[in-house]
Coordinates of C-alpha atoms and ligand atoms in Angstrom, one line a residue:
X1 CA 24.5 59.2 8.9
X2 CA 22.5 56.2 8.3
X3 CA 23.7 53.0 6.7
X4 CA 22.4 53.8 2.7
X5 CA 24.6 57.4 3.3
X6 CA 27.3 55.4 4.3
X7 CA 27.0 53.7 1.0
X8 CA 26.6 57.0 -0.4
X9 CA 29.8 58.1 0.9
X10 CA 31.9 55.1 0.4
X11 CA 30.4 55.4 -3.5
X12 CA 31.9 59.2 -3.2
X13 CA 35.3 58.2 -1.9
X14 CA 35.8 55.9 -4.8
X15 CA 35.2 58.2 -7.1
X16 CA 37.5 60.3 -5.7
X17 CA 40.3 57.6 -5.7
X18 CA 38.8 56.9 -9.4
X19 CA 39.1 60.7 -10.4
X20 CA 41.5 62.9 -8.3
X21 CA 45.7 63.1 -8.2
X22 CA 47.2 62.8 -4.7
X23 CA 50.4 64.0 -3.7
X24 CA 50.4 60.9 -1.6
X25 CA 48.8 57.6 -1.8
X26 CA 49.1 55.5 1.4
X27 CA 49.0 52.1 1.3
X28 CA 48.4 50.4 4.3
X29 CA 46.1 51.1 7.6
X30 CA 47.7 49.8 10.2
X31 CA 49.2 52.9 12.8
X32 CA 52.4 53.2 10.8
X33 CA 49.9 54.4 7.2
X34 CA 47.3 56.2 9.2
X35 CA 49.9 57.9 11.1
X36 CA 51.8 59.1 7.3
X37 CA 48.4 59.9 6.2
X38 CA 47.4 62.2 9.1
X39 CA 50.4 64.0 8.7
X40 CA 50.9 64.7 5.1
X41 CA 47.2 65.9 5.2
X42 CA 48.1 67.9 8.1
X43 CA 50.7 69.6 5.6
X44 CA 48.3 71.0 3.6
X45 CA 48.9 67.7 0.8
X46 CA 46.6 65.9 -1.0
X47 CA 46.2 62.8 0.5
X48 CA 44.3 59.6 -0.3
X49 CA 44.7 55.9 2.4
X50 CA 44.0 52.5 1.2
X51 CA 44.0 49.6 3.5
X52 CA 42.7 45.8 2.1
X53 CA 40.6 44.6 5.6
X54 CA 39.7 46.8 8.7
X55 CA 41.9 49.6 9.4
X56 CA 44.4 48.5 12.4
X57 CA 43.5 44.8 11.0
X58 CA 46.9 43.9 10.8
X59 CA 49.6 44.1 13.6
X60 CA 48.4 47.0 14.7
X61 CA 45.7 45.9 17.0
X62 CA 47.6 42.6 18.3
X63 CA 50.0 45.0 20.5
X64 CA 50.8 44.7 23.9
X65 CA 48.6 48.0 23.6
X66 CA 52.1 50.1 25.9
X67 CA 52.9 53.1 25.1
X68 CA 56.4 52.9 26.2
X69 CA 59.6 53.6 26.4
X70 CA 60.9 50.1 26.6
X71 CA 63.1 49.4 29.8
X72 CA 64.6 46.6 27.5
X73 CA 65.5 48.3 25.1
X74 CA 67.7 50.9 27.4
X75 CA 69.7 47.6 28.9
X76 CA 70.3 46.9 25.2
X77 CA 71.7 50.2 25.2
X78 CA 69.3 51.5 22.4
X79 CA 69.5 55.1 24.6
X80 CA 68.6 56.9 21.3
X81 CA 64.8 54.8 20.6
X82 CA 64.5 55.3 24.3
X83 CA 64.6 58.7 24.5
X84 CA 62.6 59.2 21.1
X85 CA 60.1 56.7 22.8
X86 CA 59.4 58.6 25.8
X87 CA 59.2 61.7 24.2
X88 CA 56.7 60.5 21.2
X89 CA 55.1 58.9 24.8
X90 CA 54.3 62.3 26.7
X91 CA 53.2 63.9 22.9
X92 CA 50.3 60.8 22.8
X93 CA 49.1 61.5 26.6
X94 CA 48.6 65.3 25.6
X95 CA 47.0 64.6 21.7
X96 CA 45.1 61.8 22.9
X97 CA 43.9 61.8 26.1
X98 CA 41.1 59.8 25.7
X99 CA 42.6 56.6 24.4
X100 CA 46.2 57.3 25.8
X101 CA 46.6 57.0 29.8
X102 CA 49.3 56.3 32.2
X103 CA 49.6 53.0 33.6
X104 CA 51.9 52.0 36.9
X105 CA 54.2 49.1 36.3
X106 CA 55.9 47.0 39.4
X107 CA 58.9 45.0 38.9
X108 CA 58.9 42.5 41.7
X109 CA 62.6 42.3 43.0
X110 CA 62.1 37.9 43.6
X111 CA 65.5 37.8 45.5
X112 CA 64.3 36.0 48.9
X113 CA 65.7 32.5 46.9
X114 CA 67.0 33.4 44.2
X115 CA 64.4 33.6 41.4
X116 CA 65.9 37.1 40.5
X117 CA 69.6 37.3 41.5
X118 CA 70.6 40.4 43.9
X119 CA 73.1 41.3 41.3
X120 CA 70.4 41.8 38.7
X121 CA 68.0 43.5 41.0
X122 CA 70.9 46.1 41.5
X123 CA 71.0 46.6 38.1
X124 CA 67.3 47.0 37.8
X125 CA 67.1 50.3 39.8
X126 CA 70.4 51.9 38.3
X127 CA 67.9 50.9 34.7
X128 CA 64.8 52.2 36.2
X129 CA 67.5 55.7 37.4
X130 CA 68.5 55.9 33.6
X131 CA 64.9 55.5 32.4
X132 CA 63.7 58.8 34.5
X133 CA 66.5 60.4 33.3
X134 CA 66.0 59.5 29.1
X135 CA 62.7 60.6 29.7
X136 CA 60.6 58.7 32.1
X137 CA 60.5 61.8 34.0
X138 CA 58.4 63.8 31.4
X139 CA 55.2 61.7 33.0
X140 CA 55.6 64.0 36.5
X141 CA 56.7 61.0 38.6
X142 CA 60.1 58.8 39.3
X143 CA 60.3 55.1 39.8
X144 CA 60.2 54.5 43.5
X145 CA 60.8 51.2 45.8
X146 CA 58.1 49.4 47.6
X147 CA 57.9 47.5 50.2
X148 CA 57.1 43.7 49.7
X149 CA 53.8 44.4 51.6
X150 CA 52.7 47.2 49.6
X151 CA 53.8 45.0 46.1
X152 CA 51.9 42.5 47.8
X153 CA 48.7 44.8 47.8
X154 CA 49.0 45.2 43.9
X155 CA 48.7 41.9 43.3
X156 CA 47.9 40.0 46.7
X157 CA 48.6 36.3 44.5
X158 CA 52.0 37.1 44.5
X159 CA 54.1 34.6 45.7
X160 CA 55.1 36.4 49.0
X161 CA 57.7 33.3 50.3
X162 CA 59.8 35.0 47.3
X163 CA 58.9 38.4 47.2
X164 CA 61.3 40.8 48.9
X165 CA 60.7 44.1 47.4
X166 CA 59.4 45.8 44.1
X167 CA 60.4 48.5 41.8
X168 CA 57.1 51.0 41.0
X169 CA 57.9 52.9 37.3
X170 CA 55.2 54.7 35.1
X171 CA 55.1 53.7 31.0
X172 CA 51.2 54.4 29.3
X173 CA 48.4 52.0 27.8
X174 CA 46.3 52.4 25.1
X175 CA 43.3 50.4 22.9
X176 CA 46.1 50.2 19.5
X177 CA 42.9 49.9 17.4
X178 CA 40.9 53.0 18.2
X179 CA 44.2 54.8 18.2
X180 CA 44.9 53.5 14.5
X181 CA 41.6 54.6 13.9
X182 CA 41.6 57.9 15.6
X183 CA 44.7 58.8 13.1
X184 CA 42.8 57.8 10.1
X185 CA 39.6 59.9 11.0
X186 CA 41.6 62.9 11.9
X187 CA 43.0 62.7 8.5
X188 CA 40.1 62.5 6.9
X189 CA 39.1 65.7 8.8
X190 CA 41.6 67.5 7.0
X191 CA 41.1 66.3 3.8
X192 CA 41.9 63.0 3.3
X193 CA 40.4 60.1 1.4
X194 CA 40.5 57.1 3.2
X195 CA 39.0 53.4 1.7
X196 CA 39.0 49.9 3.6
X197 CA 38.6 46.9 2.2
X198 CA 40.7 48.2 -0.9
X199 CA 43.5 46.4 -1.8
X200 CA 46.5 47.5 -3.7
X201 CA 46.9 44.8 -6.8
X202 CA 49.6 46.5 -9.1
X203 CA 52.3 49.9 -9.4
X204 CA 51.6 52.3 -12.0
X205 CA 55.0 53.0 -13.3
X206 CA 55.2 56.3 -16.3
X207 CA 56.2 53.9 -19.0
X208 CA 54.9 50.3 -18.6
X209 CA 57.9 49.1 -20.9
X210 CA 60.8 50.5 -18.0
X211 CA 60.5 48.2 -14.6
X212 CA 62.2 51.7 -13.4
X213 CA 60.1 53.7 -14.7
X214 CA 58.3 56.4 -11.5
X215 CA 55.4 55.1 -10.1
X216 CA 52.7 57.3 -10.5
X217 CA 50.1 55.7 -8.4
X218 CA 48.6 52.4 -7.9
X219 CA 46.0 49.9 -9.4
X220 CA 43.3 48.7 -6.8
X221 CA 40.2 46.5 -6.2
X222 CA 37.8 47.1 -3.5
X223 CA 36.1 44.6 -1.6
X224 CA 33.1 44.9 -4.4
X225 CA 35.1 43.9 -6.7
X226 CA 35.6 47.1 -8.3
X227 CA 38.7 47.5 -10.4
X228 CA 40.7 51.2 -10.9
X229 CA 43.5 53.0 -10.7
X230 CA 44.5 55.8 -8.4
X231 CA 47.0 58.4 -9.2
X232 CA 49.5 59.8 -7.0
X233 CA 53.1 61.8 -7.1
X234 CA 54.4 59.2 -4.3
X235 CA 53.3 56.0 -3.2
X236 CA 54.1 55.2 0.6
X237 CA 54.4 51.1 1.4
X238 CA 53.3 50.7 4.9
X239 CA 52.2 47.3 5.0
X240 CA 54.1 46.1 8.0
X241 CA 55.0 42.5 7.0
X242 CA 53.7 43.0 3.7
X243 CA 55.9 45.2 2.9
X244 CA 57.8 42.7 0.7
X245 CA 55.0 41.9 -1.6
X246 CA 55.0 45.8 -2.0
X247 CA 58.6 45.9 -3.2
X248 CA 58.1 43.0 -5.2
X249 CA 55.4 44.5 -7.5
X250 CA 58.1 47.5 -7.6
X251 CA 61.5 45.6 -8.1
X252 CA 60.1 42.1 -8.9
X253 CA 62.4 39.5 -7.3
X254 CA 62.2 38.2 -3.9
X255 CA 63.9 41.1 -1.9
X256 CA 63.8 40.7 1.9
X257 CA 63.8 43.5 3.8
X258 CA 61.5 42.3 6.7
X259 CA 61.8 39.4 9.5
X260 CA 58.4 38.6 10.9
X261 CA 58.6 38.1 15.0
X262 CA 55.8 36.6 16.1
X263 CA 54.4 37.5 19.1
X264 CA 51.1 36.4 21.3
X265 CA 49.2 37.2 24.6
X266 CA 46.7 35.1 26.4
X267 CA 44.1 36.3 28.6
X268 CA 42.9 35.0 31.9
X269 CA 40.4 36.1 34.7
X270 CA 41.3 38.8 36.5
X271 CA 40.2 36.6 39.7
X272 CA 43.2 34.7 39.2
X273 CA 45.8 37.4 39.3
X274 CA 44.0 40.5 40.5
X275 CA 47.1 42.8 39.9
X276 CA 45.5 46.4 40.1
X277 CA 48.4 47.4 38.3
X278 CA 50.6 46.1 35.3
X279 CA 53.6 43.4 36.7
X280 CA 56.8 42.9 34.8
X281 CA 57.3 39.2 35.7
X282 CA 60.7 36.9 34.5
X283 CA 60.3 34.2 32.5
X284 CA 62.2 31.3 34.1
X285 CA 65.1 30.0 31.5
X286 CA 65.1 32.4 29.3
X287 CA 66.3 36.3 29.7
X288 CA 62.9 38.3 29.1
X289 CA 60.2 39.1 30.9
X290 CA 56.7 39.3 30.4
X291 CA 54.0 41.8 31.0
X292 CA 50.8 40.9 33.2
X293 CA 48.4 43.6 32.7
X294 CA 44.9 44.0 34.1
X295 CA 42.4 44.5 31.4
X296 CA 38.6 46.2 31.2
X297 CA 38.2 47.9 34.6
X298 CA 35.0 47.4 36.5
X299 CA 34.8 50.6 37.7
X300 CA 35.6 49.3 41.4
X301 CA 39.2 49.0 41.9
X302 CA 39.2 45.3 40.2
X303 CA 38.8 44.0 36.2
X304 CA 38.0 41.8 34.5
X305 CA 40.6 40.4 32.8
X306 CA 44.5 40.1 33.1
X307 CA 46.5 39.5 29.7
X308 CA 50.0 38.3 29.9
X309 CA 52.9 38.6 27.3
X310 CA 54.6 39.0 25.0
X311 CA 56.7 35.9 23.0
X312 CA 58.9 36.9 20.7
X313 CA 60.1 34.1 18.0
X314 CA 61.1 34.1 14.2
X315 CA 57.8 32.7 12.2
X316 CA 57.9 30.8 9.4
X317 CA 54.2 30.5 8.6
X318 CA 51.4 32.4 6.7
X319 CA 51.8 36.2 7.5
X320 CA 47.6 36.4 6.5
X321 CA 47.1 34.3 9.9
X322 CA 50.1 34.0 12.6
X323 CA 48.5 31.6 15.3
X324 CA 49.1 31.2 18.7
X325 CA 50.2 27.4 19.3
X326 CA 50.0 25.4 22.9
X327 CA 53.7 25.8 23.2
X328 CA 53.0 30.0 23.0
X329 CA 50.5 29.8 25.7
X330 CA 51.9 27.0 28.1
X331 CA 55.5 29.4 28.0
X332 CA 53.4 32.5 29.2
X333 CA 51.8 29.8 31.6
X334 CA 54.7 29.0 33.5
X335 CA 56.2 32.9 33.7
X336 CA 53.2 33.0 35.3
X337 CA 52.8 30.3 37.8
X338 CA 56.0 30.7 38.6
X339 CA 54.9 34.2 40.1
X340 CA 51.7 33.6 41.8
X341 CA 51.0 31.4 43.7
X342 CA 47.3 30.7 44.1
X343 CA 45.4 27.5 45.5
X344 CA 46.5 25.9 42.0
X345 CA 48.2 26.3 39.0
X346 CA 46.5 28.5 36.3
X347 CA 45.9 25.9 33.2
X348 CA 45.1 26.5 29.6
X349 CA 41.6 25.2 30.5
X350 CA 41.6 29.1 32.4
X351 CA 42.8 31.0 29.5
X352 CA 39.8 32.8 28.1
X353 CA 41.7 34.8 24.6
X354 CA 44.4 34.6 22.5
X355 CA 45.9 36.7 20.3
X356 CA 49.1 36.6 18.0
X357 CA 50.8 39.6 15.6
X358 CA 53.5 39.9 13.9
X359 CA 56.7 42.5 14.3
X360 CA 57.3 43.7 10.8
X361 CA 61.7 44.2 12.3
X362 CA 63.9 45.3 9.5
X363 CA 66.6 43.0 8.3
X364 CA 69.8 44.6 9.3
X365 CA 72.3 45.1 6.3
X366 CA 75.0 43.7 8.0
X367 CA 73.6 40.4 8.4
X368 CA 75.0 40.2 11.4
X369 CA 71.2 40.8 12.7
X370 CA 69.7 38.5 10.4
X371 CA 70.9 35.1 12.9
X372 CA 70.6 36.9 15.9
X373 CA 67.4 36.2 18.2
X374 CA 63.8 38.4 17.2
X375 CA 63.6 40.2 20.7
X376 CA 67.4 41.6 20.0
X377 CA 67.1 42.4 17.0
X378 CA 66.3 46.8 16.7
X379 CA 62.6 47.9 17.1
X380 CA 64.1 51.3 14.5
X381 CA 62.1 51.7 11.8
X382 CA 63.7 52.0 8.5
X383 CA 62.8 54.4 5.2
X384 CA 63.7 53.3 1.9
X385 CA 63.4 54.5 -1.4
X386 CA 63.2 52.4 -4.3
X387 CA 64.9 53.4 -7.9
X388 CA 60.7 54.1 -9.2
X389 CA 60.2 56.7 -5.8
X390 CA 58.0 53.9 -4.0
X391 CA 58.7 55.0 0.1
X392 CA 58.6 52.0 2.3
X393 CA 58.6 52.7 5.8
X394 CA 59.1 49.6 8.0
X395 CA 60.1 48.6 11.5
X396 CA 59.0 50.9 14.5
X397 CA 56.5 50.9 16.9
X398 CA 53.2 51.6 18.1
X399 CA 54.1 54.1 20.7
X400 CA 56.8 56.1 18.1
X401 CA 54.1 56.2 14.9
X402 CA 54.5 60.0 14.8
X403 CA 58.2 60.2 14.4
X404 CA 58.4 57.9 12.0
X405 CA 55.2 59.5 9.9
X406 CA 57.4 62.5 9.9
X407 CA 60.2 60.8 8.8
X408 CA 58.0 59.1 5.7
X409 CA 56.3 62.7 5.3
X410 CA 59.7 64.3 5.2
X411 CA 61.2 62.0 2.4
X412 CA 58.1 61.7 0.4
X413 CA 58.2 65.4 0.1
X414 CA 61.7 65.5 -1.8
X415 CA 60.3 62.5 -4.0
X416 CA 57.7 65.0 -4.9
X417 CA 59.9 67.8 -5.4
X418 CA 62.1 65.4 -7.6
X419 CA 58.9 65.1 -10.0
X420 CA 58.3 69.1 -9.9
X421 CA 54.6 68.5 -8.0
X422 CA 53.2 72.0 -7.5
X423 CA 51.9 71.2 -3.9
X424 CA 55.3 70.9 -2.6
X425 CA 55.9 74.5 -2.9
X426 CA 52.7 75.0 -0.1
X427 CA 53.5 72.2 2.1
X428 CA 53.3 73.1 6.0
X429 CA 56.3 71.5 7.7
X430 CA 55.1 68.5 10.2
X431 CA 52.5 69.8 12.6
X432 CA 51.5 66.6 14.6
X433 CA 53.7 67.3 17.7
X434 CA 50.6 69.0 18.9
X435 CA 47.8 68.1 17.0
X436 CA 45.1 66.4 19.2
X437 CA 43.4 63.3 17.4
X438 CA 39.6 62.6 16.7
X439 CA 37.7 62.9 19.6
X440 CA 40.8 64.3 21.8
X441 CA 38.8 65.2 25.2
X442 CA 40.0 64.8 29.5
X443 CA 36.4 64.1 30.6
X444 CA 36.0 60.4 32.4
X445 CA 38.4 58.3 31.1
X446 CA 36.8 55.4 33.3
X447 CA 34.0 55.5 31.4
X448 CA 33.7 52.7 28.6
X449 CA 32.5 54.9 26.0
X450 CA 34.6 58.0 26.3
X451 CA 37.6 55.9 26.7
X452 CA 36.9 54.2 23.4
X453 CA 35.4 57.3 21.4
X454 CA 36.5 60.5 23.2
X455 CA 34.0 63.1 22.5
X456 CA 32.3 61.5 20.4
X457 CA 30.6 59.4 23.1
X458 CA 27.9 61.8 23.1
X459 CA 26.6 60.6 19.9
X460 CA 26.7 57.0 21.2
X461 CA 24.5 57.8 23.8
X462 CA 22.1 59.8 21.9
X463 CA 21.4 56.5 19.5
X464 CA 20.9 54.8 22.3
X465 CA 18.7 57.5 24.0
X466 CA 16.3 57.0 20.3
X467 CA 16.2 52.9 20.6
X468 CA 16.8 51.6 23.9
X469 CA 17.9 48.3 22.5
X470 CA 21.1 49.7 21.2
X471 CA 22.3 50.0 24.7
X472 CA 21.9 46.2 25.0
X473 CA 25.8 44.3 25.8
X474 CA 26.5 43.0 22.3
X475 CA 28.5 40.2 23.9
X476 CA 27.6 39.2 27.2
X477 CA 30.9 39.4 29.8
X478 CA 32.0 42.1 27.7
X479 CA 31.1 46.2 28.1
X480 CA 31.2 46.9 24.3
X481 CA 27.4 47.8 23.3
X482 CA 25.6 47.4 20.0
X483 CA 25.0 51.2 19.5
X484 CA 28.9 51.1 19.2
X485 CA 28.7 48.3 16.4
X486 CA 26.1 50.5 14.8
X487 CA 28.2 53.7 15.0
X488 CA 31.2 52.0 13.5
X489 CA 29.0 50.3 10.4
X490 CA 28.2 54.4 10.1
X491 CA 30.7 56.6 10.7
X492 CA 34.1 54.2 11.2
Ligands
LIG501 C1 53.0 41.0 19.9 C2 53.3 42.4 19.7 C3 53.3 43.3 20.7 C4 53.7 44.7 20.5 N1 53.6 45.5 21.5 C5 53.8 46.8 21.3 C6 53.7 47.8 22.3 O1 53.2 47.4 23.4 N2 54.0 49.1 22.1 C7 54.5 49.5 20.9 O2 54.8 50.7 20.8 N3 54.6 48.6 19.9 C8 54.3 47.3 20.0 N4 54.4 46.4 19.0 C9 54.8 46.9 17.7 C10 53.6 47.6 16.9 O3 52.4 46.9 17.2 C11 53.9 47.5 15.4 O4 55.2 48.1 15.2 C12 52.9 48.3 14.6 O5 51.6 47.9 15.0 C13 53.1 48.0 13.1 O6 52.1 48.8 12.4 P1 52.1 48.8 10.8 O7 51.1 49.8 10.5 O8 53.5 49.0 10.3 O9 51.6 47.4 10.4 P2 50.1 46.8 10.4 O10 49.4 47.2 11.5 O11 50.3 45.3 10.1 O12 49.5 47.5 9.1 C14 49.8 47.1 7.8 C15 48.5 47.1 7.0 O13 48.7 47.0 5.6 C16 47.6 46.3 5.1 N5 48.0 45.8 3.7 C17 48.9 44.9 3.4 N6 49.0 44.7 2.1 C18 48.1 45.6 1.5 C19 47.7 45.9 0.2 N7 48.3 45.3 -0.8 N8 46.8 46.9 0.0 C20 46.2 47.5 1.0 N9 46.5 47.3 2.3 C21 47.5 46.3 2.6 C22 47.3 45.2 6.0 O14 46.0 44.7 5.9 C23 47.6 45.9 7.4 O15 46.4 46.4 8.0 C24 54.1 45.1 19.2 C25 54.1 44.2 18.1 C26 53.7 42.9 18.3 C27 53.6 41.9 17.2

């Protein structure tokens, strides 16, 4: 596809919003929408995906990029997301093995003066045994114990006058973006309509007079400047921390249902750190840790970055733009320094990247939830339906996208049956528990392009092979090339 049929088709999509009834209409292209969308088209329904900016603009590519259980949510004693995480986990290695790998984690047990208590580090393993056993396992290996000399070979700054031993578990990585976007295309493959840079403005409710009246779709304007409306049996709000705004255009008022928790990572040079795995370090004064993960591999055993984090703090400001402030970066600092200990301190003058998200958490009904801190507050997602049959799904995570699509799918499809939409009677039950995303392939996951574009690499390589000068860095110090800038203008 050149760039004027990439026109053509975006022209075509619109006029498919513009002209067709959906079962569903998503709103919202982050991983929790594409995730919906991809599994009601997989059912058989008529699915259309709206999302305002880039698809996986929004939290969705400022992750930690884990695909994890979360060890801190098991000492929380959230057993039940564990389990589903681990599961949803293994399910993501198999459907995507391209942008979806496994990725070693060392806890280093700091006991030699106290930096990590005894006590604590006790309690680590019997966590790291109950991890395994809610699901860890499904990866083929269990944690195991290192010796300080091996831990030290993992990441040779390590301040060795502390270190006495290390746990070694296995969680998985992946790029968040590509994954959002892998979702989105695999929709599209089976059926799907799917516009960016297409915001929803308005609800269409079946009598304009009746605040209650059913929506029956949604009024939007495209990035053009193009104004319509687009019908559809169900509307699904998965805006993440828009969510609100959603409801409001639904209920009016100022209903709360979300608490943005901001959270930010910084990037330094991998010289500084050289951890050849990922490194759970504490975070001196407070009672969380941090991940250190090493970033871009070179091919050779080393990388080029490390990124450290996350925070995780109420926010206040404009949800459009969370920023990460000096305070954000100098508390990821001192984790840090306070873990390696090179020939001097790692400064902000070394940090290289930022970048800063926001957890769309659900308000907890209780209240109780509401005044507690962001990090203990439940990573659940939530599914609501409002009086008109708007479905808000909220809360979550990356790594559990599929369960809650299902969930979303699920309810939207009693919604539908509710208004007596003739699909419903054909509609497949949820089919993504083995459903391999766009591009799903084993080869080389070393290599930059397949790792990014799975199979699809080969048609990367053949732009390249027709002009040379698309196989130019498009940023020097970093392995994306332009053909891939091209290929996304295209085809993404
Ligand atoms: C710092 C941080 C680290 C995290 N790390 C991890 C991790 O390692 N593993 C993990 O499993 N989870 C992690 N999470 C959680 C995970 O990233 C989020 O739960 C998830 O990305 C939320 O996705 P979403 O689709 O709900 O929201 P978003 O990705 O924000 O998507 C919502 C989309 O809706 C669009 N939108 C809004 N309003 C409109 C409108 N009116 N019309 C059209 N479109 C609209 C927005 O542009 C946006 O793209 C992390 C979160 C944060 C903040």
């Amino acid at each position: 596809m050149n760039s004027g049929s990439a026109v053509t088709a975006r022209r075509s999509a619109f006029e498919r919003l513009r002209t067709e009834t959906f079962d569903l209409l998503v709103v919202g292209g982050g991983i929790t929408g594409a995730g919906v969308a991809l599994d009601a088209a997989a059912r058989g329904l008529r699915v259309a995906i709206v999302e305002r900016s880039d698809f996986a603009s929004g939290t969705s590519s400022k992750s930690s990029k884990l695909i994890h259980g979360g060890l801190r949510y098991l000492q929380q004693g959230d057993v039940a997301l564990v389990y589903e995480a681990l599961h949803e986990r293994q399910r993501l290695l198999r459907n995507a093995p391209h942008l979806v790998r496994t990725l070693p984690f060392m806890i280093p047990d700091m006991t030699r003066d106290g930096v990590v208590s005894r006590k604590i580090a006790r309690a680590l393993g019997s966590a790291l045994w109950m991890y395994d056993l809610t699901g860890g396992w499904r990866v083929g290996k269990l944690h195991r114990r290192l010796r300080a000399k091996t831990a030290l070979a993992h990441m040779p700054t390590m301040r060795a006058d502390k270190l006495s031993s290390a746990y070694l578990y296995f969680d998985a990585e992946a790029d968040d973006a590509r994954l959002t976007l892998a979702l989105v295309q695999s929709a599209v493959a089976r059926g799907a309509v799917a516009v960016n840079y297409c915001s929803v403005t308005g609800l269409l409710k079946e009598s304009s007079q009746n605040a209650t009246g059913r929506i029956v779709g949604a009024s939007v304007r495209t990035h053009e400047g193009e104004k319509f409306d687009v019908r559809a049996g169900v509307v699904v709000n998965a805006t993440g921390v828009w969510g609100d705004a959603m409801r409001q255009m639904d209920v009016g008022g100022n209903s709360v249902t979300i608490r943005p928790a901001k959270g930010i990572h910084i990037t330094v040079p991998w010289e500084l750190v050289q951890n050849d795995i990922a490194v759970v370090i504490p975070v001196p004064g407070d009672k969380r840790s941090l991940f250190v993960v090493p970033h871009m591999p070179n091919g050779d055993g080393t990388y080029r970055y490390t990124y450290v984090g996350t925070t995780d703090t109420d926010y206040q400001g404009s949800i459009d733009d969370p920023q990460c402030t000096q305070d954000d970066i100098d508390y990821c600092l001192r984790a840090l320094n306070k873990a390696v200990s090179g020939s001097r301190a790692i400064t902000r003058d070394d940090v290289v990247g930022t970048w800063a998200g926001l957890r769309p958490l659900v308000v907890s009904s209780d209240g109780e939830a509401v005044k507690g801190r962001t990090a203990d507050l439940s990573r659940r997602h939530k599914v609501i339906v409002s009086d008109s049959g708007m479905v808000t799904i909220t809360g979550g995570k990356l790594t559990t996208y599929r369960k809650m699509a299902e969930h979303t799918v699920d309810t939207a499809l009693e919604e539908l049956r509710k208004s007596n939409v003739a699909t419903t009677t054909r509609a497949k039950r949820c089919s993504t528990k083995r459903l391999s995303l766009h591009g799903a392939t084993s080869r080389d996951r070393d290599d930059h392009l397949v790792s990014r574009f799975g199979s699809h690499a080969s048609a990367i390589r053949a732009m390249i092979a027709a002009d040379a000068s698309l196989g130019a860095l498009l940023i020097e110090g970093l392995p994306y090339l332009r053909a891939e800038a091209v290929y996304a203008a295209r085809h993404e």
